[in-house]
mmCIF file of C-alpha atoms in Angstrom:
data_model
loop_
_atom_site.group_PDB
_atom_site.id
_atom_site.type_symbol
_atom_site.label_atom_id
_atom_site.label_comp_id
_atom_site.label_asym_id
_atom_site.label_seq_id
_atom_site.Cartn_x
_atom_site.Cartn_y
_atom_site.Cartn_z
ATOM 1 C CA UNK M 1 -131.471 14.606 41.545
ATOM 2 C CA UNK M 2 -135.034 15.257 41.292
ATOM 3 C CA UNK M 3 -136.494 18.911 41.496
ATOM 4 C CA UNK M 4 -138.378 17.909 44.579
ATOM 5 C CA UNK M 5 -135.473 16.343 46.265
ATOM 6 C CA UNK M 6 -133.264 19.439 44.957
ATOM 7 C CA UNK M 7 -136.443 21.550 47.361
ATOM 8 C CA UNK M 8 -136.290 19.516 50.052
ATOM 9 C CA UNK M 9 -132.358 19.581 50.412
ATOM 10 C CA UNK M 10 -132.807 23.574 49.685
ATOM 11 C CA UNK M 11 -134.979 23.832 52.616
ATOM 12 C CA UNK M 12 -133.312 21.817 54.896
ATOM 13 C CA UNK M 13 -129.764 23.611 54.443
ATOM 14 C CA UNK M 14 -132.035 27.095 55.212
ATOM 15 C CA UNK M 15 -133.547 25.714 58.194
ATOM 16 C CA UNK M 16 -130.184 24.377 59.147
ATOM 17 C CA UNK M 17 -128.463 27.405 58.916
ATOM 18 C CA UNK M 18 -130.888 30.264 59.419
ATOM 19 C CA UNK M 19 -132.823 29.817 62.558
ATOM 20 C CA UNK M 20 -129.842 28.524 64.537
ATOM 21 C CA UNK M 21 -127.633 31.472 63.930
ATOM 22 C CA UNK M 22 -131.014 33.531 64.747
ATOM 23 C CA UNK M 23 -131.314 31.953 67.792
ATOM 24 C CA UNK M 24 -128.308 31.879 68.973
ATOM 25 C CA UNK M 25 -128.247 36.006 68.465
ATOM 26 C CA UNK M 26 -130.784 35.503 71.496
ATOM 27 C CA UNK M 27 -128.906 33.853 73.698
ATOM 28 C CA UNK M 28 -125.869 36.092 73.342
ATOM 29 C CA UNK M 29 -128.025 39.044 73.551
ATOM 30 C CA UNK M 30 -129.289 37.601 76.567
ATOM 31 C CA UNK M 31 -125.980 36.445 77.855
ATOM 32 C CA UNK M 32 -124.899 40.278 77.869
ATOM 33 C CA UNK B 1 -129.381 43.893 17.804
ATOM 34 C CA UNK B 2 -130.786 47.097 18.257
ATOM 35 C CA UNK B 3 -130.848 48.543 21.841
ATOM 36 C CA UNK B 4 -133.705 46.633 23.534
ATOM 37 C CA UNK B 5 -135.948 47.884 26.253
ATOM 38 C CA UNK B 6 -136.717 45.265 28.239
ATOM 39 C CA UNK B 7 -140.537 44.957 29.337
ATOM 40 C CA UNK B 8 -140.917 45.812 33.685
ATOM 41 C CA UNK B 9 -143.285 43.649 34.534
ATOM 42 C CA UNK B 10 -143.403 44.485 37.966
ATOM 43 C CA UNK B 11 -146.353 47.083 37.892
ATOM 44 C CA UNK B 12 -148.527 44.592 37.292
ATOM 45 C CA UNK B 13 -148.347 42.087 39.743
ATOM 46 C CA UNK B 14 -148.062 44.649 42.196
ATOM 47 C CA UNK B 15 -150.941 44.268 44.284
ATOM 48 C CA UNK B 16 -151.840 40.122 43.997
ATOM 49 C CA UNK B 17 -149.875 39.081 47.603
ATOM 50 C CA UNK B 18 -147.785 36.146 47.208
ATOM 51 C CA UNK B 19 -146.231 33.440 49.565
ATOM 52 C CA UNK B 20 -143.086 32.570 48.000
ATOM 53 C CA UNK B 21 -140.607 33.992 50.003
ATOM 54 C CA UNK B 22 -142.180 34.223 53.630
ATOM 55 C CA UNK B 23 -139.963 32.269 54.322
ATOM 56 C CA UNK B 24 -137.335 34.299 54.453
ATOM 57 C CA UNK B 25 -138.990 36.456 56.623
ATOM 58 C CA UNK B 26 -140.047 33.817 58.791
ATOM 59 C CA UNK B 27 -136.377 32.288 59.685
ATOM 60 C CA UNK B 28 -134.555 35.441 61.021
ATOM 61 C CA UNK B 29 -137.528 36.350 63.195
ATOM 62 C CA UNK B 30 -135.922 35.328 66.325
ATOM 63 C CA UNK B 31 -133.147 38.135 65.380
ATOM 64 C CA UNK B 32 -136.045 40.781 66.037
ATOM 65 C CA UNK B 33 -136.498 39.083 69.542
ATOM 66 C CA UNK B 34 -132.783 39.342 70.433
ATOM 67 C CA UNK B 35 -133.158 43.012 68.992
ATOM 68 C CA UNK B 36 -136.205 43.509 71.443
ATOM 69 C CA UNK B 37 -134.430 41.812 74.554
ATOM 70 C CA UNK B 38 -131.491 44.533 73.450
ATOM 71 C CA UNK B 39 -134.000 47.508 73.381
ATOM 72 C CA UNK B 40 -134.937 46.660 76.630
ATOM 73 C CA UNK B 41 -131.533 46.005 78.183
ATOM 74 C CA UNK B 42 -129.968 49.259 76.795
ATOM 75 C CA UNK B 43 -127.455 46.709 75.486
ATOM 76 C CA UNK B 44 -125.996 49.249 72.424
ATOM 77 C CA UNK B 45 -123.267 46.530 71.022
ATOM 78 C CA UNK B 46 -126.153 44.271 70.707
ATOM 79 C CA UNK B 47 -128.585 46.833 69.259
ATOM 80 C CA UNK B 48 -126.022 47.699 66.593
ATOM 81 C CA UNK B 49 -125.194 44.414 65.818
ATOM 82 C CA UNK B 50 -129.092 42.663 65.871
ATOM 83 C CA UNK B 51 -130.157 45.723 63.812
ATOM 84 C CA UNK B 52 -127.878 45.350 61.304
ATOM 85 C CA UNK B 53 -128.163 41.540 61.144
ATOM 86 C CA UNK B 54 -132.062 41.762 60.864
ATOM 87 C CA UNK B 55 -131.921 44.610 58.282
ATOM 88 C CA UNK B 56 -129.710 42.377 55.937
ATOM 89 C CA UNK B 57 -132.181 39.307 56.432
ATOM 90 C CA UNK B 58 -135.001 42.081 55.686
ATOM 91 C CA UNK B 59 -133.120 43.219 52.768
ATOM 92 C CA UNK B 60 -132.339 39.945 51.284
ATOM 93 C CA UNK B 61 -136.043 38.904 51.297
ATOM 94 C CA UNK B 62 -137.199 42.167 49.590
ATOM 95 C CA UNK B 63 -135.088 41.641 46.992
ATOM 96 C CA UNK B 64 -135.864 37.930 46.705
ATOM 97 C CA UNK B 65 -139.823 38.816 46.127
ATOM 98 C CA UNK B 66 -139.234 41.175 43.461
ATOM 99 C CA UNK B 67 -137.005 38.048 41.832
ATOM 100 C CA UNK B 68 -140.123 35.913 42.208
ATOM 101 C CA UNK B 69 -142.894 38.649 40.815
ATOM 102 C CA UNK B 70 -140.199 39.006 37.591
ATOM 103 C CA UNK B 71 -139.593 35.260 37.772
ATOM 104 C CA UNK B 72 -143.501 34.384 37.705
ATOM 105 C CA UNK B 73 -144.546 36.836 34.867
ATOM 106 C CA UNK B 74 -141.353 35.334 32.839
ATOM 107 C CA UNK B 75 -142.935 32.122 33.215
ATOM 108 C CA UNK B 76 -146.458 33.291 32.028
ATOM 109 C CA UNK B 77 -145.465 35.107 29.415
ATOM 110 C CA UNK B 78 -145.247 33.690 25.696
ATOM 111 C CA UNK B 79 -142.662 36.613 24.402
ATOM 112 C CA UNK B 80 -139.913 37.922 26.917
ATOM 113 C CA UNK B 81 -136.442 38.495 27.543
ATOM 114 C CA UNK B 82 -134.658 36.993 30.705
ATOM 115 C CA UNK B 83 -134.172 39.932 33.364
ATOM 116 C CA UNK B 84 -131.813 42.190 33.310
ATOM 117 C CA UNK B 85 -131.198 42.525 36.860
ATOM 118 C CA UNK B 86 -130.510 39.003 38.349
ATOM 119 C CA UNK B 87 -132.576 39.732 41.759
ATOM 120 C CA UNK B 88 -132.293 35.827 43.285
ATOM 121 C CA UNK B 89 -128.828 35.668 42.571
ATOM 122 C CA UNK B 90 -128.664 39.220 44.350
ATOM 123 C CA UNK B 91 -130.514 37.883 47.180
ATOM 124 C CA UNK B 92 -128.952 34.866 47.491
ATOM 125 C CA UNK B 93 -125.436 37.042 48.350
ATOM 126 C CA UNK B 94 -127.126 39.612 50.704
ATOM 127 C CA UNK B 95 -128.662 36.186 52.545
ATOM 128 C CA UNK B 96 -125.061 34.352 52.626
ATOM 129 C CA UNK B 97 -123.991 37.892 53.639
ATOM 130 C CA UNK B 98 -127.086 37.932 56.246
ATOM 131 C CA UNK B 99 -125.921 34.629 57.714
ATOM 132 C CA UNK B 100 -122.351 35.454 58.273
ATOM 133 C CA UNK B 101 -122.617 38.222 59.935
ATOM 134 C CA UNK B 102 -125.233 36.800 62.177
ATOM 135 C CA UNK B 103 -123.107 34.163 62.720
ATOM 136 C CA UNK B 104 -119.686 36.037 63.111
ATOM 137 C CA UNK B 105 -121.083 39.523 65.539
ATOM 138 C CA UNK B 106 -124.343 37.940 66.783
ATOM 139 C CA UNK B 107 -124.149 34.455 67.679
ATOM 140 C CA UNK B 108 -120.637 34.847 68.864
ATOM 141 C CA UNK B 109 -119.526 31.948 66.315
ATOM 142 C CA UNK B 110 -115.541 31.776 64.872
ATOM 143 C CA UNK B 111 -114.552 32.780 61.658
ATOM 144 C CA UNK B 112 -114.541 29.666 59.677
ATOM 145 C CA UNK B 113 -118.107 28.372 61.124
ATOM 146 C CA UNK B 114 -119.680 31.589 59.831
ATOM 147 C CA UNK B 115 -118.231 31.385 56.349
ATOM 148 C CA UNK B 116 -119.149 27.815 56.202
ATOM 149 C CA UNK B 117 -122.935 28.877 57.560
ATOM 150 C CA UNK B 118 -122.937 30.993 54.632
ATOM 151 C CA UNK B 119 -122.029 28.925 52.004
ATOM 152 C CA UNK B 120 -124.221 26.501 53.222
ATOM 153 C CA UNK B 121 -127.152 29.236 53.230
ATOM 154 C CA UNK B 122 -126.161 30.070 49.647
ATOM 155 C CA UNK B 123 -126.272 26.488 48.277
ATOM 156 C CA UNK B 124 -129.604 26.422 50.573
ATOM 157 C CA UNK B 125 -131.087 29.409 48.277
ATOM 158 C CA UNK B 126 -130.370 28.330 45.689
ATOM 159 C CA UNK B 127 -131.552 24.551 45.558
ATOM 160 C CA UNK B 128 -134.982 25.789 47.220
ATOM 161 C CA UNK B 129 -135.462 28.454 44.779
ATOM 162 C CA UNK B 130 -133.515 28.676 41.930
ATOM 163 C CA UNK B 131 -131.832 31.374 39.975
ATOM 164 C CA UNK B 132 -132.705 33.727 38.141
ATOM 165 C CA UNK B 133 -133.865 32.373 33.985
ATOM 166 C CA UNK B 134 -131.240 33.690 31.717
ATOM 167 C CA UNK B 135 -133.280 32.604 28.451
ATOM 168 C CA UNK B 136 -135.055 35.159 26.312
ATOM 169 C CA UNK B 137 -138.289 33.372 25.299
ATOM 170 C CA UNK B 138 -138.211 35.229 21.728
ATOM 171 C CA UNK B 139 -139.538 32.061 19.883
ATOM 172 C CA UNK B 140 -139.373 31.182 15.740
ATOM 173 C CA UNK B 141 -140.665 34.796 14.375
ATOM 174 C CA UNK B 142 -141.262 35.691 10.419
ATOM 175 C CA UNK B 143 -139.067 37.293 8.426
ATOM 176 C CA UNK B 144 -140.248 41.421 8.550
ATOM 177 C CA UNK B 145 -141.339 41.044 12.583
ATOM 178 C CA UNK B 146 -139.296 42.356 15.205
ATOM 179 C CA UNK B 147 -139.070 40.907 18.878
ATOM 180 C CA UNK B 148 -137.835 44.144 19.956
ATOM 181 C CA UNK B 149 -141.508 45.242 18.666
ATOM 182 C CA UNK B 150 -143.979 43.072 19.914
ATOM 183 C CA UNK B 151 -142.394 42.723 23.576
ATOM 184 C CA UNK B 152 -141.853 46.655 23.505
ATOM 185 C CA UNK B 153 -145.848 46.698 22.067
ATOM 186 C CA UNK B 154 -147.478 44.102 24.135
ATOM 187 C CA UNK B 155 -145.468 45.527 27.417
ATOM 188 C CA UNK B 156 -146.499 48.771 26.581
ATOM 189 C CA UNK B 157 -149.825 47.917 25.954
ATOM 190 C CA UNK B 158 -150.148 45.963 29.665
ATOM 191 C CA UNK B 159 -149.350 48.601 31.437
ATOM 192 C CA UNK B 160 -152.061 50.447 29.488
ATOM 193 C CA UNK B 161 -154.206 48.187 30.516
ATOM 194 C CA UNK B 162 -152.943 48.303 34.369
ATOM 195 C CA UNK B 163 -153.071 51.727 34.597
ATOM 196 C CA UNK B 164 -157.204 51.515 33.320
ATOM 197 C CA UNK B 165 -157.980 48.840 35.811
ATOM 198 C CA UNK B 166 -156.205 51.263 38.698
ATOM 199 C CA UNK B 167 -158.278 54.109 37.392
ATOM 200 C CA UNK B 168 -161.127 51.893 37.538
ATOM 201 C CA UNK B 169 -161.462 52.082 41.122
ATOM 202 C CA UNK B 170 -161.522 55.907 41.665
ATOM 203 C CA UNK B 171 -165.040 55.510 39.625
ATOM 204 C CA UNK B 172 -168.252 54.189 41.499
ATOM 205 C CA UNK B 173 -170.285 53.972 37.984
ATOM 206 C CA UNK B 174 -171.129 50.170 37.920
ATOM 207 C CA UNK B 175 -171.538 50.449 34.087
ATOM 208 C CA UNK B 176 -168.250 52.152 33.774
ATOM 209 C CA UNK B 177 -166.742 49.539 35.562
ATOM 210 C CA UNK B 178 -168.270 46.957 33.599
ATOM 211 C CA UNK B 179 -166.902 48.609 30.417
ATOM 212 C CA UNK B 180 -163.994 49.058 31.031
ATOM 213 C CA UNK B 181 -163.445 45.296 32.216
ATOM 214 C CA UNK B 182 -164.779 44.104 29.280
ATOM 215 C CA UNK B 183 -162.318 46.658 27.449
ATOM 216 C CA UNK B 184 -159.284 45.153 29.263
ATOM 217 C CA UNK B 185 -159.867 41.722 29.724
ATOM 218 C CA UNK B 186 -160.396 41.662 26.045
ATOM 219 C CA UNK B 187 -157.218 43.698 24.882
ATOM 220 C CA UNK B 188 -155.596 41.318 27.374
ATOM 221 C CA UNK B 189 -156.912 38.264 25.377
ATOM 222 C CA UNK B 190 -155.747 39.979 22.004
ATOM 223 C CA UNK B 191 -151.572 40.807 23.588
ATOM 224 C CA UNK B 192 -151.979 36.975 24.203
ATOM 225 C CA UNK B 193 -152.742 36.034 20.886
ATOM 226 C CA UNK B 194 -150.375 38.590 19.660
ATOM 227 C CA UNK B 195 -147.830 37.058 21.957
ATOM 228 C CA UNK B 196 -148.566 33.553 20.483
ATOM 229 C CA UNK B 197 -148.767 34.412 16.953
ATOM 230 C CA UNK B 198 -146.498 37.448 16.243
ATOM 231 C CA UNK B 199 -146.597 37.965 13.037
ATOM 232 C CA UNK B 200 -150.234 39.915 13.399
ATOM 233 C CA UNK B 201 -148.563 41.950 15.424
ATOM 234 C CA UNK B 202 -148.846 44.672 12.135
ATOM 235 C CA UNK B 203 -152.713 44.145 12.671
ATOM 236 C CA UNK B 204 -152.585 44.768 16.293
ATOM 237 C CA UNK B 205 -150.318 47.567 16.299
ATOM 238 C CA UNK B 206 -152.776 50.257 15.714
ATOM 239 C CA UNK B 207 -155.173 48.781 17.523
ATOM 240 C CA UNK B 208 -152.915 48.954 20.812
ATOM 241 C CA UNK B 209 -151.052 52.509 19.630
ATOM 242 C CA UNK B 210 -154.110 54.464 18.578
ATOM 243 C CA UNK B 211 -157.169 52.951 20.422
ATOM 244 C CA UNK B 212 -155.932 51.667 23.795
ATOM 245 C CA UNK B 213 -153.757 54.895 24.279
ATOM 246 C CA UNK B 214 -156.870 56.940 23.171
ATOM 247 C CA UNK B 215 -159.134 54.979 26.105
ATOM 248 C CA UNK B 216 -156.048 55.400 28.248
ATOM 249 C CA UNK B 217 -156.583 59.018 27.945
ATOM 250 C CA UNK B 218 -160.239 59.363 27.862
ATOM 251 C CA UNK B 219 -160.424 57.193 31.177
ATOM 252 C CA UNK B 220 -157.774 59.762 32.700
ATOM 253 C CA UNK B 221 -159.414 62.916 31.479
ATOM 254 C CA UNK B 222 -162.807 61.549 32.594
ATOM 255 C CA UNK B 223 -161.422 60.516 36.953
ATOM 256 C CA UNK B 224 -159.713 64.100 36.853
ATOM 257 C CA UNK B 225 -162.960 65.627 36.051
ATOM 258 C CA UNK B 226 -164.008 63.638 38.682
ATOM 259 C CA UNK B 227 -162.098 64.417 41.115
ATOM 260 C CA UNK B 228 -163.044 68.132 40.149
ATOM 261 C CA UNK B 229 -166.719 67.280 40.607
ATOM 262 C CA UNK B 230 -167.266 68.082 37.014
ATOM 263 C CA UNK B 231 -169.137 65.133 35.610
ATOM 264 C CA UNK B 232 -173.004 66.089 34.638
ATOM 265 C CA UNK B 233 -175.132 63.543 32.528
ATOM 266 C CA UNK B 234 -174.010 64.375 28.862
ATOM 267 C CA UNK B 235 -169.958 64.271 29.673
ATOM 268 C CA UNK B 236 -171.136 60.695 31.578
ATOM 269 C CA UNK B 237 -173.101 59.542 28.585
ATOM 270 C CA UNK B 238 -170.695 60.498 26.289
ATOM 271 C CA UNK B 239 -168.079 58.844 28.213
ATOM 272 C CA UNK B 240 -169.943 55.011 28.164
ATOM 273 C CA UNK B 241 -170.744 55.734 24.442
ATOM 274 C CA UNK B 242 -167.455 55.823 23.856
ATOM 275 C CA UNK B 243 -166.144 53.192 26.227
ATOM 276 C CA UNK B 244 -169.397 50.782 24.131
ATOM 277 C CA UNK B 245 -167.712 52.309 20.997
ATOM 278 C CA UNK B 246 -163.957 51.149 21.902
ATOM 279 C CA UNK B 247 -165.634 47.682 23.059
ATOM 280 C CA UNK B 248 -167.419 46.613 20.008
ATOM 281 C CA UNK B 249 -164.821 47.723 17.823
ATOM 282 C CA UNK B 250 -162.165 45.472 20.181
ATOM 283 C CA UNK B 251 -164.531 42.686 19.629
ATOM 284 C CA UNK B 252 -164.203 42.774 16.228
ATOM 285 C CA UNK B 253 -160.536 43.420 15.967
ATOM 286 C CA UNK B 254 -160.324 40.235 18.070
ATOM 287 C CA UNK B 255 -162.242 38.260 15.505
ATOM 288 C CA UNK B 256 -160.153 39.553 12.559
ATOM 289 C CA UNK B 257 -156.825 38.654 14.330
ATOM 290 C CA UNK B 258 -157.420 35.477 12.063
ATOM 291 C CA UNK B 259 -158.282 37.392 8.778
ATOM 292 C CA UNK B 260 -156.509 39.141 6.521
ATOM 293 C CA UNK B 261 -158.813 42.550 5.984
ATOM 294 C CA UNK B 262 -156.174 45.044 7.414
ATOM 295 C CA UNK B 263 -158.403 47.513 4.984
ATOM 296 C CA UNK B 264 -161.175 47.176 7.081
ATOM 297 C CA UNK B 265 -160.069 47.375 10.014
ATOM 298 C CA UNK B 266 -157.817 50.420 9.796
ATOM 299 C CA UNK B 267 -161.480 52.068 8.595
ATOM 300 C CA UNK B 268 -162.663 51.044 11.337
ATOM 301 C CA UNK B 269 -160.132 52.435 13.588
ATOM 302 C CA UNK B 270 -160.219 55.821 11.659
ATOM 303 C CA UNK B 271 -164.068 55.644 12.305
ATOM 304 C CA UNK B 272 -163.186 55.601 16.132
ATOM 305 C CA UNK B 273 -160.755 57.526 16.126
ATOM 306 C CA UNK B 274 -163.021 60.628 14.484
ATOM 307 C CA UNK B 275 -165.285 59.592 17.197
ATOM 308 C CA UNK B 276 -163.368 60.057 20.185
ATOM 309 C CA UNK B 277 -162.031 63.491 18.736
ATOM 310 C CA UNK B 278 -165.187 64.744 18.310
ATOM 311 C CA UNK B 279 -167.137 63.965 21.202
ATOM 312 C CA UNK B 280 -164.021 63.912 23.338
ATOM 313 C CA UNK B 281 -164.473 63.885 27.475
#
C-alpha cells in the first residue's frame, strides 16, 4: 500500500470516527 | 554503552508554528459546542462529561505536536538517537481513549460501538501519521570518536546557539544583531559539518566548549547590563570587538574543518580566549 494511500485511509478512518462522535455529543447535549 | 543523554530538541523549534496536527484540534470542535449549549443549559451531567471528553481530545493533540516538533528535527538531523519518549504512540492512546469516551458518556453510543470507534481512531492515527522513529541515526563513525560525544556536543552547542538568537532580541543594536547572526548561522553551518563528518569533531570541540560558551556568556553579561541601563560607549565597543573577534576567528575555524593544523587553531583559540578575559563585558 502506498504511503499516500496509507494517508488517505488514515484520514478517512479520523474523519469517520471523530467528528461523528463529536457531533453526536451535540445532539445529546441538546436532547437533555 | 555508556549512559547516553539524549539531545531535547524541542527548545529549538519552539517558536516556528506548525500545521501538522490542527487537525486534531479541528475534529473534536463540535465537543466545545455541546460544552457551550451545556454551559448555557445548566446541564451539569453534560458539563462533566463534554469537559472531560474535550480535555482528552485537547490533551491528545498537545502531545501529538510535541511528537511532530521531535519527529521533524529527527528527520533533519544527520546524528541522533530515536526519542526516548514515544509521544505519537502516546497520543495515539489518549485519542482512542478520547473517542471512546466520547462515544460511550457523550454520544450516548453502546459499549461495543465505542470500543470499535476507538480502534478504528487508533488505526486512523496511526496510518495518517505514523509512529514514532525508533532508529538512532548514529551512522559509520572512526575508531577513537564517540556518538555519545558529538550528539551530546552538537546538542549542546544548538542550544547555545538558541539561547544567543533569544538574547538577540532584548538588544536594539542593529550591528549587534548583525554579529551575532553571522556568529550563529555560521557555528550552525560548522555542527552540520560536524554532524556529517564526525571524526573532526576533536577540531570542533574547543571551538564549541571554549568559544561559543565564552560568547554565550559575554552576550548574557552584556543584555543584563542592559537591562540595568549600564551600557556606555566603551563596554558597547568592546562588546562588537569582541563579537568581530569571535566571527573572524569562526570563519576560519570553518575553513580549517578540512585541514589538518589543529596547532594553529588551538593558538588561535588561546589568542581569543586571552582576549575575551581581558577586555571582558
Amino acid at each position: 500500500m502506498s504511503k499516500t494511500l496509507e494517508k488517505i485511509i488514515g484520514f478517512l478512518l479520523l474523519l469517520a470516527t471523530i467528528l461523528p462522535v463529536s457531533w453526536q455529543s451535540i445532539i445529546e447535549t441538546l436532547k437533555d | 554503552m555508556q549512559k547516553v543523554k539524549r539531545y531535547d530538541p524541542v527548545i529549538e523549534t519552539k517558536s516556528k508554528f506548525m500545521m501538522r496536527g490542527i487537525l486534531l484540534y479541528i475534529l473534536p470542535l463540535p465537543i466545545l459546542i455541546a460544552l457551550i449549549f451545556a454551559l448555557l443549559n445548566g446541564n451539569f451531567k453534560a458539563i462533566i462529561v463534554n469537559g472531560i471528553s474535550y480535555a482528552l481530545f485537547l490533551l491528545g493533540a498537545s502531545v501529538a505536536r510535541r511528537g511532530f516538533r521531535i519527529e521533524k528535527e529527527y528527520k533533519e538531523s544527520i546524528l541522533t538517537y530515536a526519542p526516548k519518549i514515544k509521544f505519537k504512540t502516546l497520543s495515539s492512546i489518549i485519542i482512542s481513549i478520547a473517542t471512546f469516551f466520547t462515544s460511550f458518556f457523550a454520544a450516548g453510543n453502546d459499549l461495543f460501538l465505542s470500543i470499535l470507534l476507538a480502534l478504528i481512531s487508533f488505526i486512523g492515527f496511526y496510518l495518517y501519521y505514523g509512529l514514532d522513529p525508533k532508529i538512532d541515526k548514529i551512522g559509520e563513525l572512526n575508531l577513537g570518536v564517540n556518538a555519545e560525544d558529538v550528539i551530546d556536543i552538537t546538542g549542546h552547542a544548538k542550544k547555545r546557539i538558541q539561547n544567543i538568537k533569544n538574547l538577540k532580541s532584548e538588544i536594539s543594536d542593529l550591528r549587534i544583531k548583525k554579529l551575532l547572526d553571522d556568529i550563529t548561522d555560521e557555528t550552525s553551518l560548522i555542527i552540520k559539518s560536524v554532524q556529517e563528518n564526525p571524526n573532526d569533531l576533536s577540531r570542533a570541540r574547543k571551538f564549541f566548549n571554549v568559544y561559543l560558551h565564552r560568547t554565550e556568556k559575554i552576550t548574557i553579561e552584556y543584555v543584563n547590563s542592559l537591562k540595568k541601563d549600564n551600557i556606555d560607549t566603551t563596554i558597547n565597543e568592546n562588546y562588537i570587538g569582541l563579537l568581530k573577534s569571535v566571527e573572524a576567528t569562526i570563519h576560519k575555524q570553518k575553513q580549517r574543518l578540512n585541514e589538518d593544523d589543529i596547532t594553529r587553531l588551538d593558538v588561535q583559540i588561546e589568542a581569543l580566549t586571552k582576549q575575551i578575559k581581558n577586555e571582558g563585558v
